[in-house]
């Protein structure tokens, strides 16, 4: 299944992985990207990197509030949600926020076992897929280097950033 980045796209987490996903989405011509986090510190950087919307969820008290914030940006819901946290709570929110027939991609591995609302996925015809990194396959891919908040990642000028990086 090919993901079309011309569709509305949401990213859960503005941490290092979330910002890398944002950089990759923009490199592949993502049109409208909303990124969200409960830690608002990186949201201004997400806007600098090309996110159209940065949603501060630090005060959200429920999944419903988070879903409402996405509906304010994408009334039908984003067509693609990329969860860079990988928690039961974020996957549940992703399943509820995504547009009917949309795709939820789990990138984050925050919990050993995650529960997802299977009935929600079936009734909304949501596609759910995981993501795994293959070092030898993508090692030739290079993206423009954004200024990411990682002390172990010096990125001077127009340097290129390899997609597989370990950051303490």
PDB file of C-alpha atoms in Angstrom:
ATOM      1  CA  UNK A   1       0.000   0.000   0.000  1.00  0.00           C
ATOM      2  CA  UNK A   2       1.452   3.358  -1.001  1.00  0.00           C
ATOM      3  CA  UNK A   3       0.890   6.325   1.275  1.00  0.00           C
ATOM      4  CA  UNK A   4       0.051   9.468  -0.620  1.00  0.00           C
ATOM      5  CA  UNK A   5       1.612  12.450   1.117  1.00  0.00           C
ATOM      6  CA  UNK A   6      -0.635  14.805  -0.822  1.00  0.00           C
ATOM      7  CA  UNK A   7      -3.308  13.844   1.702  1.00  0.00           C
ATOM      8  CA  UNK A   8      -3.690  15.514   5.105  1.00  0.00           C
ATOM      9  CA  UNK A   9      -1.141  13.958   7.450  1.00  0.00           C
ATOM     10  CA  UNK A  10      -0.816  14.030  11.233  1.00  0.00           C
ATOM     11  CA  UNK A  11       2.209  13.084  13.307  1.00  0.00           C
ATOM     12  CA  UNK A  12       1.937  12.186  16.970  1.00  0.00           C
ATOM     13  CA  UNK A  13       5.063  13.356  18.857  1.00  0.00           C
ATOM     14  CA  UNK A  14       7.369  16.256  18.093  1.00  0.00           C
ATOM     15  CA  UNK A  15      10.375  14.445  19.550  1.00  0.00           C
ATOM     16  CA  UNK A  16      13.417  13.413  17.523  1.00  0.00           C
ATOM     17  CA  UNK A  17      11.613  10.596  15.685  1.00  0.00           C
ATOM     18  CA  UNK A  18       8.514  12.709  15.048  1.00  0.00           C
ATOM     19  CA  UNK A  19      10.610  15.550  13.641  1.00  0.00           C
ATOM     20  CA  UNK A  20      12.487  13.074  11.423  1.00  0.00           C
ATOM     21  CA  UNK A  21       9.147  11.759  10.145  1.00  0.00           C
ATOM     22  CA  UNK A  22       8.111  15.364   9.487  1.00  0.00           C
ATOM     23  CA  UNK A  23      11.344  16.014   7.554  1.00  0.00           C
ATOM     24  CA  UNK A  24      10.789  12.848   5.505  1.00  0.00           C
ATOM     25  CA  UNK A  25       7.146  13.743   4.817  1.00  0.00           C
ATOM     26  CA  UNK A  26       8.142  17.218   3.640  1.00  0.00           C
ATOM     27  CA  UNK A  27      10.947  15.733   1.507  1.00  0.00           C
ATOM     28  CA  UNK A  28       8.281  13.594  -0.160  1.00  0.00           C
ATOM     29  CA  UNK A  29       6.069  16.657  -0.797  1.00  0.00           C
ATOM     30  CA  UNK A  30       3.590  16.346   2.055  1.00  0.00           C
ATOM     31  CA  UNK A  31       1.093  19.140   1.598  1.00  0.00           C
ATOM     32  CA  UNK A  32      -0.646  19.677   4.933  1.00  0.00           C
ATOM     33  CA  UNK A  33       0.977  18.282   8.068  1.00  0.00           C
ATOM     34  CA  UNK A  34      -0.238  18.673  11.644  1.00  0.00           C
ATOM     35  CA  UNK A  35       2.052  17.560  14.464  1.00  0.00           C
ATOM     36  CA  UNK A  36       1.021  17.171  18.075  1.00  0.00           C
ATOM     37  CA  UNK A  37       2.726  16.599  21.391  1.00  0.00           C
ATOM     38  CA  UNK A  38       2.023  16.792  25.108  1.00  0.00           C
ATOM     39  CA  UNK A  39       5.440  18.452  25.497  1.00  0.00           C
ATOM     40  CA  UNK A  40       5.109  21.727  23.594  1.00  0.00           C
ATOM     41  CA  UNK A  41       8.830  22.602  23.581  1.00  0.00           C
ATOM     42  CA  UNK A  42       9.537  21.270  20.079  1.00  0.00           C
ATOM     43  CA  UNK A  43       6.345  22.519  18.427  1.00  0.00           C
ATOM     44  CA  UNK A  44       7.925  25.830  17.270  1.00  0.00           C
ATOM     45  CA  UNK A  45      10.725  23.808  15.655  1.00  0.00           C
ATOM     46  CA  UNK A  46       8.127  21.599  13.955  1.00  0.00           C
ATOM     47  CA  UNK A  47       6.610  24.722  12.407  1.00  0.00           C
ATOM     48  CA  UNK A  48      10.073  25.822  11.206  1.00  0.00           C
ATOM     49  CA  UNK A  49      10.540  22.392   9.621  1.00  0.00           C
ATOM     50  CA  UNK A  50       7.343  22.761   7.611  1.00  0.00           C
ATOM     51  CA  UNK A  51       4.422  21.596   9.730  1.00  0.00           C
ATOM     52  CA  UNK A  52       1.323  23.595   8.830  1.00  0.00           C
ATOM     53  CA  UNK A  53      -0.132  23.085  12.307  1.00  0.00           C
ATOM     54  CA  UNK A  54       1.490  22.399  15.693  1.00  0.00           C
ATOM     55  CA  UNK A  55      -1.062  21.240  18.258  1.00  0.00           C
ATOM     56  CA  UNK A  56      -0.191  21.536  21.946  1.00  0.00           C
ATOM     57  CA  UNK A  57      -1.925  18.680  23.763  1.00  0.00           C
ATOM     58  CA  UNK A  58      -0.351  19.336  27.177  1.00  0.00           C
ATOM     59  CA  UNK A  59      -3.721  20.374  28.606  1.00  0.00           C
ATOM     60  CA  UNK A  60      -5.906  17.817  26.819  1.00  0.00           C
ATOM     61  CA  UNK A  61      -7.804  15.783  29.379  1.00  0.00           C
ATOM     62  CA  UNK A  62      -9.124  13.076  27.090  1.00  0.00           C
ATOM     63  CA  UNK A  63      -8.800  11.342  23.763  1.00  0.00           C
ATOM     64  CA  UNK A  64     -11.927  13.187  22.659  1.00  0.00           C
ATOM     65  CA  UNK A  65     -10.256  16.576  23.236  1.00  0.00           C
ATOM     66  CA  UNK A  66      -7.266  15.549  21.146  1.00  0.00           C
ATOM     67  CA  UNK A  67      -9.514  14.237  18.369  1.00  0.00           C
ATOM     68  CA  UNK A  68     -11.464  17.527  18.452  1.00  0.00           C
ATOM     69  CA  UNK A  69      -8.245  19.490  17.953  1.00  0.00           C
ATOM     70  CA  UNK A  70      -7.504  17.447  14.826  1.00  0.00           C
ATOM     71  CA  UNK A  71     -11.069  17.929  13.561  1.00  0.00           C
ATOM     72  CA  UNK A  72     -10.568  21.677  13.895  1.00  0.00           C
ATOM     73  CA  UNK A  73      -7.649  21.368  11.455  1.00  0.00           C
ATOM     74  CA  UNK A  74      -8.944  18.491   9.298  1.00  0.00           C
ATOM     75  CA  UNK A  75     -12.776  18.355   9.576  1.00  0.00           C
ATOM     76  CA  UNK A  76     -12.983  14.772   8.270  1.00  0.00           C
ATOM     77  CA  UNK A  77      -9.804  13.765  10.064  1.00  0.00           C
ATOM     78  CA  UNK A  78      -6.333  13.355   8.594  1.00  0.00           C
ATOM     79  CA  UNK A  79      -6.004  10.684   5.908  1.00  0.00           C
ATOM     80  CA  UNK A  80      -2.772   9.459   7.475  1.00  0.00           C
ATOM     81  CA  UNK A  81      -1.743   9.433  11.138  1.00  0.00           C
ATOM     82  CA  UNK A  82       1.821   8.460  11.999  1.00  0.00           C
ATOM     83  CA  UNK A  83       2.181   7.563  15.673  1.00  0.00           C
ATOM     84  CA  UNK A  84       5.761   8.101  16.801  1.00  0.00           C
ATOM     85  CA  UNK A  85       4.965   7.320  20.457  1.00  0.00           C
ATOM     86  CA  UNK A  86       3.603   3.778  20.191  1.00  0.00           C
ATOM     87  CA  UNK A  87       1.451   3.812  23.309  1.00  0.00           C
ATOM     88  CA  UNK A  88      -2.011   2.318  23.703  1.00  0.00           C
ATOM     89  CA  UNK A  89      -3.359   5.816  24.367  1.00  0.00           C
ATOM     90  CA  UNK A  90      -1.784   7.351  21.249  1.00  0.00           C
ATOM     91  CA  UNK A  91      -2.842   4.446  19.027  1.00  0.00           C
ATOM     92  CA  UNK A  92      -6.402   4.733  20.337  1.00  0.00           C
ATOM     93  CA  UNK A  93      -6.354   8.458  19.616  1.00  0.00           C
ATOM     94  CA  UNK A  94      -4.904   7.824  16.151  1.00  0.00           C
ATOM     95  CA  UNK A  95      -7.660   5.316  15.333  1.00  0.00           C
ATOM     96  CA  UNK A  96     -10.317   7.796  16.443  1.00  0.00           C
ATOM     97  CA  UNK A  97      -8.748  10.826  14.735  1.00  0.00           C
ATOM     98  CA  UNK A  98      -7.989   9.321  11.310  1.00  0.00           C
ATOM     99  CA  UNK A  99     -10.499   9.841   8.505  1.00  0.00           C
ATOM    100  CA  UNK A 100     -12.703   6.887   7.549  1.00  0.00           C
ATOM    101  CA  UNK A 101     -10.697   4.671   5.196  1.00  0.00           C
ATOM    102  CA  UNK A 102      -7.476   6.347   6.348  1.00  0.00           C
ATOM    103  CA  UNK A 103      -4.185   4.850   7.447  1.00  0.00           C
ATOM    104  CA  UNK A 104      -2.545   4.676  10.868  1.00  0.00           C
ATOM    105  CA  UNK A 105       1.189   3.934  10.850  1.00  0.00           C
ATOM    106  CA  UNK A 106       2.851   2.867  14.084  1.00  0.00           C
ATOM    107  CA  UNK A 107       6.464   3.996  14.185  1.00  0.00           C
ATOM    108  CA  UNK A 108       6.970   4.421  17.924  1.00  0.00           C
ATOM    109  CA  UNK A 109       7.635   1.434  20.136  1.00  0.00           C
ATOM    110  CA  UNK A 110       6.734   2.978  23.478  1.00  0.00           C
ATOM    111  CA  UNK A 111       5.129  -0.088  25.053  1.00  0.00           C
ATOM    112  CA  UNK A 112       5.760  -3.799  24.720  1.00  0.00           C
ATOM    113  CA  UNK A 113       2.047  -4.453  24.233  1.00  0.00           C
ATOM    114  CA  UNK A 114      -0.372  -1.930  22.805  1.00  0.00           C
ATOM    115  CA  UNK A 115      -4.110  -2.199  22.684  1.00  0.00           C
ATOM    116  CA  UNK A 116      -5.902  -0.748  19.701  1.00  0.00           C
ATOM    117  CA  UNK A 117      -9.659  -0.356  19.277  1.00  0.00           C
ATOM    118  CA  UNK A 118     -10.164  -3.117  16.712  1.00  0.00           C
ATOM    119  CA  UNK A 119     -13.882  -2.456  16.286  1.00  0.00           C
ATOM    120  CA  UNK A 120     -13.159   1.214  15.580  1.00  0.00           C
ATOM    121  CA  UNK A 121     -10.672   0.162  12.917  1.00  0.00           C
ATOM    122  CA  UNK A 122     -13.123  -2.269  11.319  1.00  0.00           C
ATOM    123  CA  UNK A 123     -16.126   0.065  11.382  1.00  0.00           C
ATOM    124  CA  UNK A 124     -14.107   3.005  10.027  1.00  0.00           C
ATOM    125  CA  UNK A 125     -12.205   0.778   7.548  1.00  0.00           C
ATOM    126  CA  UNK A 126      -8.906   2.039   8.922  1.00  0.00           C
ATOM    127  CA  UNK A 127      -5.711   0.563   7.551  1.00  0.00           C
ATOM    128  CA  UNK A 128      -3.164  -0.146  10.277  1.00  0.00           C
ATOM    129  CA  UNK A 129       0.462  -0.807   9.511  1.00  0.00           C
ATOM    130  CA  UNK A 130       3.741  -0.933  11.346  1.00  0.00           C
ATOM    131  CA  UNK A 131       7.068   0.470  10.329  1.00  0.00           C
ATOM    132  CA  UNK A 132      10.514  -1.002  10.734  1.00  0.00           C
ATOM    133  CA  UNK A 133      13.885   0.374   9.759  1.00  0.00           C
ATOM    134  CA  UNK A 134      16.128  -1.491   7.376  1.00  0.00           C
ATOM    135  CA  UNK A 135      19.591  -0.027   7.659  1.00  0.00           C
ATOM    136  CA  UNK A 136      21.112  -1.605   4.566  1.00  0.00           C
ATOM    137  CA  UNK A 137      18.161  -0.823   2.314  1.00  0.00           C
ATOM    138  CA  UNK A 138      17.799   2.879   3.074  1.00  0.00           C
ATOM    139  CA  UNK A 139      21.407   3.759   3.805  1.00  0.00           C
ATOM    140  CA  UNK A 140      21.727   5.518   0.448  1.00  0.00           C
ATOM    141  CA  UNK A 141      18.749   7.807   1.124  1.00  0.00           C
ATOM    142  CA  UNK A 142      19.707  11.245   2.377  1.00  0.00           C
ATOM    143  CA  UNK A 143      17.459  14.066   3.505  1.00  0.00           C
ATOM    144  CA  UNK A 144      18.236  17.766   3.925  1.00  0.00           C
ATOM    145  CA  UNK A 145      19.493  18.273   7.450  1.00  0.00           C
ATOM    146  CA  UNK A 146      17.071  20.117   9.711  1.00  0.00           C
ATOM    147  CA  UNK A 147      18.152  21.699  12.979  1.00  0.00           C
ATOM    148  CA  UNK A 148      16.888  18.995  15.314  1.00  0.00           C
ATOM    149  CA  UNK A 149      17.151  19.161  19.112  1.00  0.00           C
ATOM    150  CA  UNK A 150      19.762  16.464  19.567  1.00  0.00           C
ATOM    151  CA  UNK A 151      23.120  17.285  21.162  1.00  0.00           C
ATOM    152  CA  UNK A 152      24.760  14.273  19.489  1.00  0.00           C
ATOM    153  CA  UNK A 153      23.722  15.468  16.035  1.00  0.00           C
ATOM    154  CA  UNK A 154      25.943  18.257  14.752  1.00  0.00           C
ATOM    155  CA  UNK A 155      24.485  19.478  11.479  1.00  0.00           C
ATOM    156  CA  UNK A 156      26.462  22.339   9.968  1.00  0.00           C
ATOM    157  CA  UNK A 157      25.124  24.135   6.909  1.00  0.00           C
ATOM    158  CA  UNK A 158      23.773  22.086   4.011  1.00  0.00           C
ATOM    159  CA  UNK A 159      24.993  18.768   5.428  1.00  0.00           C
ATOM    160  CA  UNK A 160      22.993  15.657   4.757  1.00  0.00           C
ATOM    161  CA  UNK A 161      21.326  13.634   7.436  1.00  0.00           C
ATOM    162  CA  UNK A 162      21.176   9.880   7.114  1.00  0.00           C
ATOM    163  CA  UNK A 163      17.760   8.485   8.088  1.00  0.00           C
ATOM    164  CA  UNK A 164      19.110   5.960  10.600  1.00  0.00           C
ATOM    165  CA  UNK A 165      20.635   7.829  13.522  1.00  0.00           C
ATOM    166  CA  UNK A 166      21.069   6.923  17.137  1.00  0.00           C
ATOM    167  CA  UNK A 167      20.536   9.834  19.473  1.00  0.00           C
ATOM    168  CA  UNK A 168      20.951   9.552  23.261  1.00  0.00           C
TER     169      UNK A 168
END
